[in-house]
Short mmCIF file of C-alpha atoms in Angstrom, two decimals:
data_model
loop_
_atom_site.label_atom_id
_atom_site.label_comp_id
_atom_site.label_asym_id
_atom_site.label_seq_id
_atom_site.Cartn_x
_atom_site.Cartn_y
_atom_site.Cartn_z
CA UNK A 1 91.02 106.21 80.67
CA UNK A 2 94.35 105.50 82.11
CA UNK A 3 95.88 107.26 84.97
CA UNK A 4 98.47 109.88 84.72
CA UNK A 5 102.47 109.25 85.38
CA UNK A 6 104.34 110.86 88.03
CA UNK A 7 107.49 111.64 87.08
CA UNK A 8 110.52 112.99 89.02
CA UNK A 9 113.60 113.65 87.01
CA UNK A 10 116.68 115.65 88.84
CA UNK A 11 120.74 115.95 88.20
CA UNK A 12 122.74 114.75 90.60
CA UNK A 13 126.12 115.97 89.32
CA UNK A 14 126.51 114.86 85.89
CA UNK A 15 123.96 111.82 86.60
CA UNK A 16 120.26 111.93 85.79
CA UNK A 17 117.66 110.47 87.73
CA UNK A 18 114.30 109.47 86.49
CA UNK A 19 111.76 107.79 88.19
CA UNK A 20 108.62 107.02 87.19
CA UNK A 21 105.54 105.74 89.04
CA UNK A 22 102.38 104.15 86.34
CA UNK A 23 99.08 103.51 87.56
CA UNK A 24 98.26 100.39 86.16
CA UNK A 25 96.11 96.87 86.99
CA UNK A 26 98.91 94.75 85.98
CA UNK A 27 96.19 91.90 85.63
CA UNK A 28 98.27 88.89 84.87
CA UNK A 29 95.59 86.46 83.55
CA UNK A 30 95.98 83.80 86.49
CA UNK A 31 93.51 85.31 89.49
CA UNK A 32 89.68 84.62 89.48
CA UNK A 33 87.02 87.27 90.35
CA UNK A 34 84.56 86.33 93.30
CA UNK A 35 82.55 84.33 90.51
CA UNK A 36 85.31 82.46 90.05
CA UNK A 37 85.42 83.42 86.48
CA UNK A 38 89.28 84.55 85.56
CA UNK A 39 89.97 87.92 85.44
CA UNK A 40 91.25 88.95 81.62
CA UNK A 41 94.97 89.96 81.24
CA UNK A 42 95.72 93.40 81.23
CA UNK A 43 99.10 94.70 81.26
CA UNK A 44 102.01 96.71 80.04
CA UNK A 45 103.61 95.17 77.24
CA UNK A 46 106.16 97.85 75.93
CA UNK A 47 107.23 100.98 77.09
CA UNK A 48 109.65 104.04 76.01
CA UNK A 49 111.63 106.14 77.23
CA UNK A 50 113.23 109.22 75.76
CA UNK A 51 115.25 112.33 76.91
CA UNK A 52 116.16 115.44 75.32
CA UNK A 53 114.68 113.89 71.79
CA UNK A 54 116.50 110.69 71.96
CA UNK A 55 115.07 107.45 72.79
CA UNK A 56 117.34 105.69 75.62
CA UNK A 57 114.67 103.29 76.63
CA UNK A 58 112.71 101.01 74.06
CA UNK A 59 111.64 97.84 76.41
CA UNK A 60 108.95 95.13 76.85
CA UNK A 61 107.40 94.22 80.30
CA UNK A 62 104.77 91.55 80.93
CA UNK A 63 103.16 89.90 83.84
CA UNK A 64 105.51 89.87 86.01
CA UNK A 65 105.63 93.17 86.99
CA UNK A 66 103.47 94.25 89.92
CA UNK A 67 100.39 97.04 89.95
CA UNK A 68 100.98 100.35 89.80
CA UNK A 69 105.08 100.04 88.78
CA UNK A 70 107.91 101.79 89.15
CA UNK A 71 111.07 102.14 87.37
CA UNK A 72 114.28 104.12 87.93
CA UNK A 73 116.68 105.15 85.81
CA UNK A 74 120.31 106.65 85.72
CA UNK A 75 121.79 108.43 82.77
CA UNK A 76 125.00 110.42 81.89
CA UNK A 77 125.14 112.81 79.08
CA UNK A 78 121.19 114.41 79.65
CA UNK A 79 121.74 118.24 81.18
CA UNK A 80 118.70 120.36 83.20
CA UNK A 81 115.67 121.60 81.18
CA UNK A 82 115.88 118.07 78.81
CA UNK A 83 112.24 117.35 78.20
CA UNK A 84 112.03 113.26 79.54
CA UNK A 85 109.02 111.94 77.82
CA UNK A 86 107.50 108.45 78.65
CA UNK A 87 104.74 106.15 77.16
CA UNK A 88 103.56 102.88 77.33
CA UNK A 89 101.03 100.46 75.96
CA UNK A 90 99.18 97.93 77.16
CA UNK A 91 97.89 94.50 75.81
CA UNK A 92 94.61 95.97 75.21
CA UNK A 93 96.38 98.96 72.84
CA UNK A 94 95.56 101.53 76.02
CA UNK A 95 98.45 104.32 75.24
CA UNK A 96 99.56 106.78 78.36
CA UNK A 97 102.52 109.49 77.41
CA UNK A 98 103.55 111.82 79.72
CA UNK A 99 106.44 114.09 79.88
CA UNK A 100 108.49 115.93 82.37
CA UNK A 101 111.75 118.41 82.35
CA UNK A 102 114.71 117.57 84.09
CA UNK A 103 115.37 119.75 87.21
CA UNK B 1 124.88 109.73 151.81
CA UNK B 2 122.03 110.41 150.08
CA UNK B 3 123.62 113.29 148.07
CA UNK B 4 126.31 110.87 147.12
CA UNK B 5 123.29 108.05 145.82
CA UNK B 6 121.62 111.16 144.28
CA UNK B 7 124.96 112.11 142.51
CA UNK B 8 125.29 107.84 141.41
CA UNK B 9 121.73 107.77 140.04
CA UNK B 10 122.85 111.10 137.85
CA UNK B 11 125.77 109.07 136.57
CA UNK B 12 123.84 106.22 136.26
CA UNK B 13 120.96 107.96 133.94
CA UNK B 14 124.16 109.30 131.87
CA UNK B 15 125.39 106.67 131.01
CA UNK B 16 122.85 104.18 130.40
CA UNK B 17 120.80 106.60 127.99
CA UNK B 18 122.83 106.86 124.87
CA UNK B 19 123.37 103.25 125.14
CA UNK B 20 119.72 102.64 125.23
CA UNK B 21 119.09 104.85 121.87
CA UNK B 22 121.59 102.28 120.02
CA UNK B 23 119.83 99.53 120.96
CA UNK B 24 117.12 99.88 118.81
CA UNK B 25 114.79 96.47 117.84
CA UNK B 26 116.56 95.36 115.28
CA UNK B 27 112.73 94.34 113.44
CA UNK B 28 111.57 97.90 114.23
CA UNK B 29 114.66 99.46 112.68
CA UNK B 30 114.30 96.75 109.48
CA UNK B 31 110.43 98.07 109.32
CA UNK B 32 111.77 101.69 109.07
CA UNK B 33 114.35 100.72 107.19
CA UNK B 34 111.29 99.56 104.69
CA UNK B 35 109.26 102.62 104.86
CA UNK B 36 111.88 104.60 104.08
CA UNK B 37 112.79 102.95 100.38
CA UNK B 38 109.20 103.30 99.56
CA UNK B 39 109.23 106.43 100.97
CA UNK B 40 109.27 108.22 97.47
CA UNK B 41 107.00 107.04 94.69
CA UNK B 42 103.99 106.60 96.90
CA UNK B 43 100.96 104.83 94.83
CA UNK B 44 98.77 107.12 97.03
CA UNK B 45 99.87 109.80 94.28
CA UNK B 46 98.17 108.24 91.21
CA UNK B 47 95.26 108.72 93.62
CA UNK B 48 96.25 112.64 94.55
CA UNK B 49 96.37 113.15 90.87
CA UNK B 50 92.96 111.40 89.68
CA UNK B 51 91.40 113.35 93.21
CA UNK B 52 92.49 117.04 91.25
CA UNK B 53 91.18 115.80 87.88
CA UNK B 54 87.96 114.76 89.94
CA UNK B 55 87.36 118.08 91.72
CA UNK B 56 87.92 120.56 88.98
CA UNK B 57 85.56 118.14 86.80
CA UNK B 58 81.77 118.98 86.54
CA UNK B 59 79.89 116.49 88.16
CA UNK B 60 76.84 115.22 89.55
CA UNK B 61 73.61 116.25 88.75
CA UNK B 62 74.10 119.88 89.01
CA UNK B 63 77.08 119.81 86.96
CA UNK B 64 79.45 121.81 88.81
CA UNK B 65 82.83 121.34 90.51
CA UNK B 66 83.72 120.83 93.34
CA UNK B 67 85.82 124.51 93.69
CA UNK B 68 83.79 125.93 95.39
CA UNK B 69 83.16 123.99 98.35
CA UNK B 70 84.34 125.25 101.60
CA UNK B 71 86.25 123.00 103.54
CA UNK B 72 86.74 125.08 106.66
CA UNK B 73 89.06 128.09 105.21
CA UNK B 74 86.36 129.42 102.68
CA UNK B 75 84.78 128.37 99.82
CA UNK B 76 87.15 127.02 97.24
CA UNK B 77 90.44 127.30 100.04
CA UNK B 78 91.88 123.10 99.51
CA UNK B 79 95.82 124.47 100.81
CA UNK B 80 95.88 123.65 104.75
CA UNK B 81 92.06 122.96 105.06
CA UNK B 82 93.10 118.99 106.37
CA UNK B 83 95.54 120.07 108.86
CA UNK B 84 92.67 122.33 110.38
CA UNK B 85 90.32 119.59 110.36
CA UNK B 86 87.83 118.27 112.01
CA UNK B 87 85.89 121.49 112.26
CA UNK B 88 82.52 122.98 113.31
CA UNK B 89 80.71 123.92 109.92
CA UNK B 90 77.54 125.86 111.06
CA UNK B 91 75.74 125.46 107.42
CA UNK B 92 75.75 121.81 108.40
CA UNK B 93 75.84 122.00 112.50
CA UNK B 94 77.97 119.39 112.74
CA UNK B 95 81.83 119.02 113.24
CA UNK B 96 82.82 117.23 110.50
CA UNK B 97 86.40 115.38 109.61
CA UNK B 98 87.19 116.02 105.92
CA UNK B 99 85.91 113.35 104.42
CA UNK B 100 82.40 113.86 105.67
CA UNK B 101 82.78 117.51 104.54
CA UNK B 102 84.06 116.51 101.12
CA UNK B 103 81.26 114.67 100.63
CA UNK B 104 79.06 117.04 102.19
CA UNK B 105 80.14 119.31 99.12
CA UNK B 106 79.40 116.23 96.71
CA UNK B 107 75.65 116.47 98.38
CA UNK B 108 74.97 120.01 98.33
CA UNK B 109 76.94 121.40 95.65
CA UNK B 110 77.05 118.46 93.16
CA UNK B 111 73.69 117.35 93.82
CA UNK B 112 74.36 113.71 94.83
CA UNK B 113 71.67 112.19 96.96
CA UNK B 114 72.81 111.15 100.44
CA UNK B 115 72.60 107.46 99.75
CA UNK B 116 75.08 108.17 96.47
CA UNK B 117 77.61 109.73 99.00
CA UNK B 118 77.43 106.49 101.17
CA UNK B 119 76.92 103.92 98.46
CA UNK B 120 80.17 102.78 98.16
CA UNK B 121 82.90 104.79 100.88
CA UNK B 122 85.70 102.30 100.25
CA UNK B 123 87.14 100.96 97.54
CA UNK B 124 89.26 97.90 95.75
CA UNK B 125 91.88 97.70 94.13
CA UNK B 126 90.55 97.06 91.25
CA UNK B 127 87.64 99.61 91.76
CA UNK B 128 89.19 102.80 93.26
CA UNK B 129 85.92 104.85 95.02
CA UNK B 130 86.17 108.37 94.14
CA UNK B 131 86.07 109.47 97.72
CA UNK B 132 89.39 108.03 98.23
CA UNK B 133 90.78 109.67 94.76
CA UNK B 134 89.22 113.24 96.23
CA UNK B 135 90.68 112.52 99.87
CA UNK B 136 94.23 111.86 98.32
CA UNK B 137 94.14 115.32 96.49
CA UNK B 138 92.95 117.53 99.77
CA UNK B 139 94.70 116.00 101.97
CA UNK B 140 97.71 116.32 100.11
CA UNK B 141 97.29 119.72 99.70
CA UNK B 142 98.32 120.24 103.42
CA UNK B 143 101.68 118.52 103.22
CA UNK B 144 104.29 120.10 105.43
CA UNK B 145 101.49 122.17 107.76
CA UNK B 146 101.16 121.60 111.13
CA UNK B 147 97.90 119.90 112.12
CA UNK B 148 95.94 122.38 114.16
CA UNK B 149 92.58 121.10 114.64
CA UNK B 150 90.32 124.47 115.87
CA UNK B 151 89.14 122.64 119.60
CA UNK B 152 87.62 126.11 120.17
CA UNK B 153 84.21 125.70 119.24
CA UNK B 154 81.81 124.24 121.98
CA UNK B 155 80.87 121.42 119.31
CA UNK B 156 84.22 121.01 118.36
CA UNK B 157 85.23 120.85 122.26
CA UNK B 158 81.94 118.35 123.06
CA UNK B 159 83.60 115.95 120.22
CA UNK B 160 87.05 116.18 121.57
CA UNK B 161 84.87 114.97 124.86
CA UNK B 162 83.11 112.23 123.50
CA UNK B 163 86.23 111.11 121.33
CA UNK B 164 88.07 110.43 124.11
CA UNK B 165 85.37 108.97 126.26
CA UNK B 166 84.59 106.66 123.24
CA UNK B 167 88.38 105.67 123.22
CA UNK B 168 88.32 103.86 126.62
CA UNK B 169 84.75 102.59 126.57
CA UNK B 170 85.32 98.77 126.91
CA UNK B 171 82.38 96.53 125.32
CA UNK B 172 81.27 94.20 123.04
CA UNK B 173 81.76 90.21 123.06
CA UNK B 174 85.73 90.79 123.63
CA UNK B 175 85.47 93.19 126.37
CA UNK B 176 87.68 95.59 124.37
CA UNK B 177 88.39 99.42 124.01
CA UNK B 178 90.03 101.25 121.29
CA UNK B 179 92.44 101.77 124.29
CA UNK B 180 92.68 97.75 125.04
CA UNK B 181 95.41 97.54 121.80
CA UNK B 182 96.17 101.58 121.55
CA UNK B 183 97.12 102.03 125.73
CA UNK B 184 100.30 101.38 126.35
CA UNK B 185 103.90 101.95 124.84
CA UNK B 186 105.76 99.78 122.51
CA UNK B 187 103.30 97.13 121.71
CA UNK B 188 102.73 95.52 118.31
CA UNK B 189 100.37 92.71 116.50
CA UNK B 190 103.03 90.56 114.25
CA UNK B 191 105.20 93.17 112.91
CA UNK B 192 102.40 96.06 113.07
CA UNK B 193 103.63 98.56 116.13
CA UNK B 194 100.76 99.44 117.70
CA UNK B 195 100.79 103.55 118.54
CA UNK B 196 100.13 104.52 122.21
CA UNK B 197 96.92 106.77 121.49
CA UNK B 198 96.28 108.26 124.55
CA UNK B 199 100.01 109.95 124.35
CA UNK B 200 100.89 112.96 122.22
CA UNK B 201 103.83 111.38 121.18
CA UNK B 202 102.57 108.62 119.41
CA UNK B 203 99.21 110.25 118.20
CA UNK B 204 101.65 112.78 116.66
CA UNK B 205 103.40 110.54 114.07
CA UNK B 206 100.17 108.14 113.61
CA UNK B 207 98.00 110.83 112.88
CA UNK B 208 100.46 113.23 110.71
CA UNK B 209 100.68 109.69 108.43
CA UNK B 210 97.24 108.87 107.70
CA UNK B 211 94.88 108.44 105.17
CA UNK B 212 97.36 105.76 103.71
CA UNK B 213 98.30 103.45 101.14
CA UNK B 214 98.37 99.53 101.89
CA UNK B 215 100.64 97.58 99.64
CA UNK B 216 99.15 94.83 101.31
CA UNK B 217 95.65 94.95 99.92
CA UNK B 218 96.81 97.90 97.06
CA UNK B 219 94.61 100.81 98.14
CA UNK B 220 94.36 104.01 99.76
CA UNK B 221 92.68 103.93 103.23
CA UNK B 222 91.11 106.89 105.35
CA UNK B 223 90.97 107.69 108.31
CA UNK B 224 87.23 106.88 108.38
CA UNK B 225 87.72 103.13 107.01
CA UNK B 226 90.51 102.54 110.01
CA UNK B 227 88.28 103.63 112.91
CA UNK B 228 85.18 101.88 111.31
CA UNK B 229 87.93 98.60 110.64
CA UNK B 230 89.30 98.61 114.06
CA UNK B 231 85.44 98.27 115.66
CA UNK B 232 85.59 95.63 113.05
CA UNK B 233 88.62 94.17 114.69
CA UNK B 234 87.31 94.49 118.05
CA UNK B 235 84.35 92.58 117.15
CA UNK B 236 81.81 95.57 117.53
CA UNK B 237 79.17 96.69 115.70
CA UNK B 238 80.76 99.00 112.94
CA UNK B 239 79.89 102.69 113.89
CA UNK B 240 79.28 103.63 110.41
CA UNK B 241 80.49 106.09 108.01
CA UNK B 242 80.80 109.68 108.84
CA UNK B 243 78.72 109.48 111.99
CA UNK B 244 79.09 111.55 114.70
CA UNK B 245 80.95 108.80 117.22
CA UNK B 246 83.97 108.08 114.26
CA UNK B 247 84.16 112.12 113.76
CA UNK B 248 84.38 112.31 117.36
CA UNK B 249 87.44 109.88 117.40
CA UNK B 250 89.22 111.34 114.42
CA UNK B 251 88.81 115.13 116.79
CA UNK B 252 90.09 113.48 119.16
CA UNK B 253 92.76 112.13 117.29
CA UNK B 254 93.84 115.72 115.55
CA UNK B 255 93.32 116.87 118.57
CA UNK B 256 95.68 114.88 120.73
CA UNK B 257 98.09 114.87 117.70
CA UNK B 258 98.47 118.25 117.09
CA UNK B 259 101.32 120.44 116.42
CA UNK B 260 102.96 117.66 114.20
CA UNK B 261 103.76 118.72 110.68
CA UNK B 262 101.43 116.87 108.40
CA UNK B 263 103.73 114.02 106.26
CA UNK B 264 101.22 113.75 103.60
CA UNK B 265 99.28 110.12 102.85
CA UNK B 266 101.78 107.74 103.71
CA UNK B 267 103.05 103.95 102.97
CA UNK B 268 102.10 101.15 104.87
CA UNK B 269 102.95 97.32 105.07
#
């Protein structure tokens, strides 16, 4: 079972922010347990983001991206209450969706 | 005369003191600078937020949460029980910091055994213990209240004691105290400042920051791993978990550090 988002969303004048924190292994693949056997990939390979119905995010991370990642986000044109709703899968076809409203 | 070199050494002490506030080390200021972009979007949340999951859930052996465990402020009370911590709990006779009364709970309530509870105290990265998940969420439930550890029972008072005694006692192949590296002001290993302990000042802002999240090694550390780590570091034997000598520290910790408002599980290098 994944981990839940935390999501803060807030207007700041006509400006959304959205910030999102995922709880995540990131495992790129490369590091070796204390067997020295590698470690299997497992990471985020795509991940969505959309606000008031509307998807303004459709992206693909990989490896490079550290554990437990966050991303920010600025946006004109989204107004208080807008439902933001996020999701990602992983490698291993893990899903995670979580949703927040705009403050 | 000497009202005139009183009068100079007034001027003196004016002048040099706001002059003396700008000059701030420029690495300390960069560190804060640090700990202040990470402020937000703490890691130590995704813990917070598998910690509530975790107590609500029925589990161990009895099958039952952990709501109603009493963590000082009656059973079931999570809101400002950490900032009143470490306590005297008479059901256990024992003052107890809240991780040892969190997993008190686990034993009696829950139905763990006693070894369960110790089994495995700390965590990875890549294998979170639940302790630390459960710590996160009470602890975080006294954000923005001002640590007031009780001090009033005679228990409570005789840990305070032996906390601070413990603090300066000055052993082990090193010949070092907890107060050799925590003593004086303004010292640091590398870039890690090193908090004065034995001052209110400086207990203040350690204490109202702890447990906390290491980017460095990607995990959540309590209160209890530091004091046992730092015996570690001195090249003691490690007191052990949730014994009375590391619950007497942590007293005397809250104890010296009270009044701060509590910051919440914080960010560290």
């Amino acid at each position: 079972m994944s981990d839940p988002m935390k999501i803060r969303a807030k207007m700041n004048g006509d400006v959304a922010e959205i910030r999102v924190l995922m709880g995540h292994p990131m495992e790129t693949g490369q590091r070796k347990d204390a067997a020295g056997k590698p470690i299997p990939p497992h990471f985020i390979q795509s991940m969505t983001v959309e606000v008031g119905g509307k998807m303004i995010v459709d992206g693909q991370i990989g490896t490079s991206v550290s554990r437990n990642p966050v991303f920010g986000f600025k946006m004109k044109g989204a107004k208080s209450g807008d439902k933001v709703v996020i999701s990602w899968v992983d490698n291993k076809g893990d899903k995670r969706s979580d949703s927040v409203a705009i403050a | 005369m000497k009202y005139r070199i009183a009068i100079m050494a007034a001027l003196v002490a004016t002048w040099t003191g706001p002059v003396l506030a700008q000059e701030k080390d420029p690495t300390i200021a960069g560190i804060e600078k640090y700990r202040e972009m990470l402020g937000d979007d703490n890691p130590a949340e995704l813990y917070e937020a598998r910690g509530e999951i975790l107590w609500k859930k029925a589990d161990g052996p009895n099958r039952v949460s952990l709501e109603k465990c009493d963590l000082g402020l009656g059973p079931g009370v999570v809101k400002g029980a950490y900032a009143q911590s470490p306590r005297y709990f008479a059901d256990a006779d024992r003052v107890m910091d809240i991780e040892t009364r969190i997993n008190w709970c686990r034993e009696k309530i829950q139905g763990f055994s006693s070894a369960d509870v110790k089994k495995k105290p700390f965590g990875s990265a890549d294998k979170p213990s639940q302790i630390e998940d459960l710590l996160a969420y009470v602890v975080t439930a006294s954000k923005g209240m001002k640590i007031a550890p009780p001090n009033s029972h005679p228990k409570e008072k005789e840990a305070y004691e032996l906390g601070k005694a413990l603090f300066f006692v000055r052993a082990g192949p090193y010949d070092f105290s907890c107060a050799s590296c925590h003593g004086e002001d303004e010292k640091r290993i590398r870039l890690q400042g090193l908090p004065n302990l034995t001052t209110p000042r400086d207990t203040k802002a350690s204490h109202a920051a702890w447990p906390a999240y290491r980017v460095s090694t990607s995990r959540l550390h309590s209160m209890q791993w530091r004091i046992n780590d730092c015996y570690r570091q001195q090249r003691f034997p490690e007191p052990g978990y949730m014994t009375d000598s590391v619950n007497a520290l942590i007293t005397y910790l809250a104890v010296t550090g009270e009044g701060e408002l509590y910051k919440g599980p914080s960010l560290k290098r």
